Amino acid sequence: MQQGDRVARWQELWEEPASGWDFSEFEGRVVESEPPWSYEELVQHELSTAGSALDLGTGGGEFLLSHQHELPVEMHATEGWGPNLPVAREALGPLGIEVREYDADRGDTLPYDDDSVDVVLSRHESYDPAEVVRVLRKGGWFLTQQVDGRNLDDLAAVFGAGAAFPEVRLEVFRSQAQEAGLIVERAEEWSGSIRFDSVDTLVSYLRLMPWQLPEDFTIEGYADQLCALDEQEGPLEFTERRFLLLAHLPIPDAPPADPFPRWEH
């Protein structure tokens, strides 16, 4: 196939509408290794004794929807990416979950009262540790899994770019959590592989997370690099990076929390 035809096809894929965080369309086309921890099991453990919880960056509501029978009576959610808001509200509204707009990167204040929730969750979403502490009840727990800022740095290098967010690292987030008043009970980082079966799949995947690419990225502008990837034999393999933090807000004059059960997963 001529380069012009390939570029035209990739442009069509790039322009397909994107909303929510449903990656089921990539089943069988994208193969990812998994961290040693299970975020889902950790969430289930935290929610099992919670009366109220807050999910930061709920996306299209996919995660909460898939765990709707395990949610506490009082469940809240936020989303900061405009295209996801109506999707999340439509999905979670029937469950009685109000999805409020919130973007920590804009300096927003969480739209919740002080000391109002038992658990705050944040999966791949930016957050302000001081705001997390403000809304957490004493003794409450904070669980976050983050995409390390060096995620897919080898893919970025293909396009002549460096790591997208080099300041997003476990040691930085752990220090910030501690400075905000949280007691960190668990802190782990991981790297593994992600493989794409074709450049078509890679383009479709990246349209859901364009921040992983150079700011000036366009299909036409980086056609040579995409064609070079397309001419490689075998799957396209790159490096994913994640880290996990589990912390609690201490109760004044209370004995230290026993984290042992939380280390089982």
XYZ file of C-alpha atoms in Angstrom:
265
model
C 0.000 0.000 0.000
C 1.290 3.439 -0.925
C 2.238 5.849 1.860
C -0.542 8.255 0.906
C -3.171 5.525 1.250
C -1.846 4.471 4.643
C -1.763 8.046 5.903
C -5.332 8.606 4.721
C -6.492 5.500 6.575
C -4.714 6.557 9.778
C -6.254 10.013 9.500
C -9.719 8.457 9.378
C -8.953 6.365 12.463
C -7.546 9.390 14.294
C -10.691 11.411 13.623
C -13.122 8.790 14.935
C -15.087 10.119 17.945
C -13.612 9.245 21.333
C -15.489 9.230 24.629
C -15.212 7.338 27.902
C -12.492 4.859 28.794
C -13.886 1.710 27.216
C -10.935 -0.128 25.687
C -12.875 -3.293 24.839
C -12.545 -2.498 21.132
C -8.842 -3.343 21.417
C -9.328 -6.837 22.800
C -7.031 -9.187 20.916
C -5.246 -6.288 19.221
C -3.494 -4.788 22.249
C -1.737 -7.043 24.752
C -0.651 -5.541 28.070
C 1.256 -7.040 30.964
C -0.259 -6.339 34.381
C 1.132 -4.842 37.611
C 1.628 -7.258 40.525
C -1.222 -5.617 42.430
C -4.924 -5.689 41.534
C -6.418 -2.210 41.685
C -9.914 -3.678 41.490
C -9.351 -5.930 44.502
C -7.858 -3.076 46.489
C -10.873 -0.906 45.667
C -13.245 -3.675 46.706
C -11.406 -4.001 50.008
C -11.565 -0.278 50.721
C -15.229 0.033 49.781
C -16.288 -3.004 51.800
C -16.365 -0.978 55.033
C -16.985 2.505 53.619
C -20.188 4.444 54.105
C -19.237 6.982 51.460
C -16.641 7.209 48.706
C -15.450 9.500 45.932
C -14.056 8.395 42.567
C -11.864 11.066 40.985
C -11.661 10.982 37.193
C -14.391 8.415 36.692
C -14.007 8.600 32.892
C -17.230 7.402 31.332
C -18.249 5.700 34.565
C -17.133 2.292 33.318
C -15.371 1.193 36.503
C -18.149 2.167 38.913
C -20.764 0.706 36.601
C -18.978 -2.643 36.551
C -18.849 -2.657 40.375
C -22.275 -1.173 41.047
C -23.276 -3.913 43.486
C -20.220 -3.247 45.665
C -20.569 0.516 46.003
C -21.375 2.212 49.314
C -24.747 3.856 49.840
C -23.195 7.280 49.294
C -21.066 7.283 46.140
C -19.698 10.398 44.439
C -17.718 10.881 41.229
C -15.893 13.604 39.322
C -14.607 13.956 35.774
C -12.433 16.671 34.287
C -12.385 15.837 30.576
C -15.323 17.482 28.824
C -16.195 14.705 26.334
C -16.477 12.194 29.178
C -18.884 14.182 31.359
C -22.148 13.460 29.502
C -21.118 9.829 29.045
C -20.451 9.393 32.769
C -23.626 11.195 33.789
C -25.749 9.057 31.506
C -24.124 5.863 32.797
C -24.081 6.658 36.513
C -27.173 8.823 36.870
C -29.535 5.811 37.037
C -27.463 4.541 39.991
C -28.027 7.780 41.859
C -24.405 8.872 41.409
C -23.963 12.540 40.565
C -20.904 13.216 38.414
C -19.462 16.662 39.054
C -16.908 18.469 36.920
C -13.493 18.751 38.573
C -9.995 19.260 37.191
C -7.124 19.446 39.664
C -4.816 20.745 36.932
C -6.984 23.865 36.685
C -6.679 24.423 40.416
C -10.311 23.489 41.045
C -11.571 22.938 44.581
C -13.285 19.601 45.080
C -17.050 20.274 45.150
C -17.563 18.451 48.445
C -17.662 19.420 52.110
C -14.816 18.984 54.565
C -14.642 15.570 56.283
C -17.375 14.179 54.030
C -16.125 10.850 52.596
C -14.508 7.691 53.950
C -12.574 6.706 50.820
C -11.129 8.669 47.900
C -10.145 6.772 44.748
C -8.052 8.094 41.878
C -7.126 5.869 38.969
C -4.982 7.623 36.389
C -6.358 11.013 37.424
C -4.533 14.102 38.664
C -5.410 15.281 42.154
C -4.485 17.812 44.825
C -3.334 16.014 48.010
C -4.502 18.929 50.161
C -7.991 18.655 48.676
C -8.032 14.890 49.223
C -7.149 15.434 52.877
C -9.793 18.145 53.219
C -12.698 15.955 52.083
C -11.523 12.777 53.832
C -12.943 11.931 57.224
C -10.410 11.201 59.956
C -9.360 7.586 59.574
C -10.354 7.640 55.899
C -8.336 6.021 53.129
C -6.905 7.255 49.847
C -6.058 4.826 47.045
C -4.492 5.879 43.768
C -2.956 4.132 40.789
C -1.128 6.552 38.519
C 0.420 6.428 35.079
C 4.093 7.204 35.623
C 5.192 10.295 33.712
C 7.731 8.185 31.825
C 4.973 5.942 30.478
C 5.528 5.046 26.807
C 8.700 7.123 26.751
C 10.127 4.749 24.138
C 7.115 5.475 21.931
C 7.559 9.213 22.477
C 11.188 8.816 21.392
C 10.000 7.460 18.037
C 8.437 10.879 17.435
C 11.468 12.752 18.747
C 9.899 13.633 22.104
C 10.798 12.946 25.716
C 8.689 11.707 28.612
C 5.338 13.505 28.674
C 5.243 14.258 32.413
C 8.662 13.529 33.971
C 7.563 15.046 37.301
C 4.888 12.358 37.782
C 6.870 9.816 39.789
C 6.201 7.681 42.839
C 8.717 9.432 45.075
C 7.205 12.838 44.287
C 3.622 11.734 44.907
C 4.556 9.909 48.106
C 6.293 12.999 49.484
C 3.342 15.206 48.546
C 0.909 12.849 50.268
C 2.985 12.834 53.431
C 3.355 16.613 53.418
C -0.440 16.917 53.148
C -0.851 14.829 56.301
C -1.481 11.341 54.943
C 0.214 8.239 56.333
C 1.467 6.173 53.396
C 0.989 2.455 54.004
C 1.856 1.126 50.573
C 3.922 2.532 47.708
C 4.917 0.454 44.675
C 5.980 1.056 41.102
C 6.006 -1.218 38.071
C 6.971 -1.323 34.417
C 5.870 -3.795 31.769
C 5.195 -4.177 28.078
C 2.314 -3.199 25.845
C 2.093 -4.622 22.324
C 0.045 -3.387 19.368
C -0.696 -5.642 16.439
C -0.492 -2.795 13.901
C -0.082 0.936 13.416
C -3.836 1.074 12.759
C -4.428 -0.147 16.302
C -1.768 2.161 17.722
C -3.377 5.221 16.115
C -6.852 4.232 17.331
C -5.495 3.670 20.833
C -3.597 6.949 21.012
C -6.585 8.982 19.863
C -8.024 8.207 23.327
C -4.954 9.618 25.066
C -3.322 12.209 22.775
C -1.345 13.676 25.685
C 1.076 10.769 25.269
C 2.211 12.345 21.985
C 4.117 15.541 21.118
C 1.932 18.643 21.374
C 2.295 19.291 17.648
C 1.351 15.733 16.676
C -0.652 15.254 13.507
C -0.935 12.174 11.344
C 0.429 14.008 8.312
C 3.206 15.726 10.241
C 4.510 12.442 11.628
C 3.675 10.256 8.637
C 7.296 9.184 8.099
C 7.607 7.866 11.663
C 4.273 6.059 11.436
C 5.265 4.475 8.130
C 8.583 3.366 9.615
C 6.681 1.647 12.433
C 4.329 0.105 9.885
C 7.247 -1.443 8.032
C 8.601 -3.205 11.119
C 8.062 -6.944 11.352
C 5.963 -8.286 14.200
C 3.994 -6.432 16.877
C 4.935 -2.956 18.078
C 6.142 -3.176 21.678
C 6.624 -0.309 24.131
C 6.953 0.217 27.879
C 4.150 1.047 30.282
C 4.807 2.350 33.799
C 2.453 2.554 36.785
C 2.681 3.273 40.491
C 0.386 2.714 43.456
C -0.182 4.610 46.694
C -2.383 3.575 49.602
C -2.581 6.014 52.503
C -4.864 6.986 55.365
C -5.686 10.137 57.271
C -4.842 9.506 60.920
C -7.312 9.900 63.759
C -5.835 12.206 66.404
C -4.616 10.302 69.477
C -5.509 6.947 67.899
C -3.043 4.010 67.708
C -1.374 3.415 64.302
C -3.540 1.708 61.683
C -2.730 -1.931 60.988
C -2.025 -2.117 57.242
C -1.429 -5.882 57.199
C -4.773 -6.905 55.649
C -4.252 -4.348 52.898
C -0.999 -6.006 51.831
C -2.694 -9.279 50.931
C -3.320 -8.120 47.371
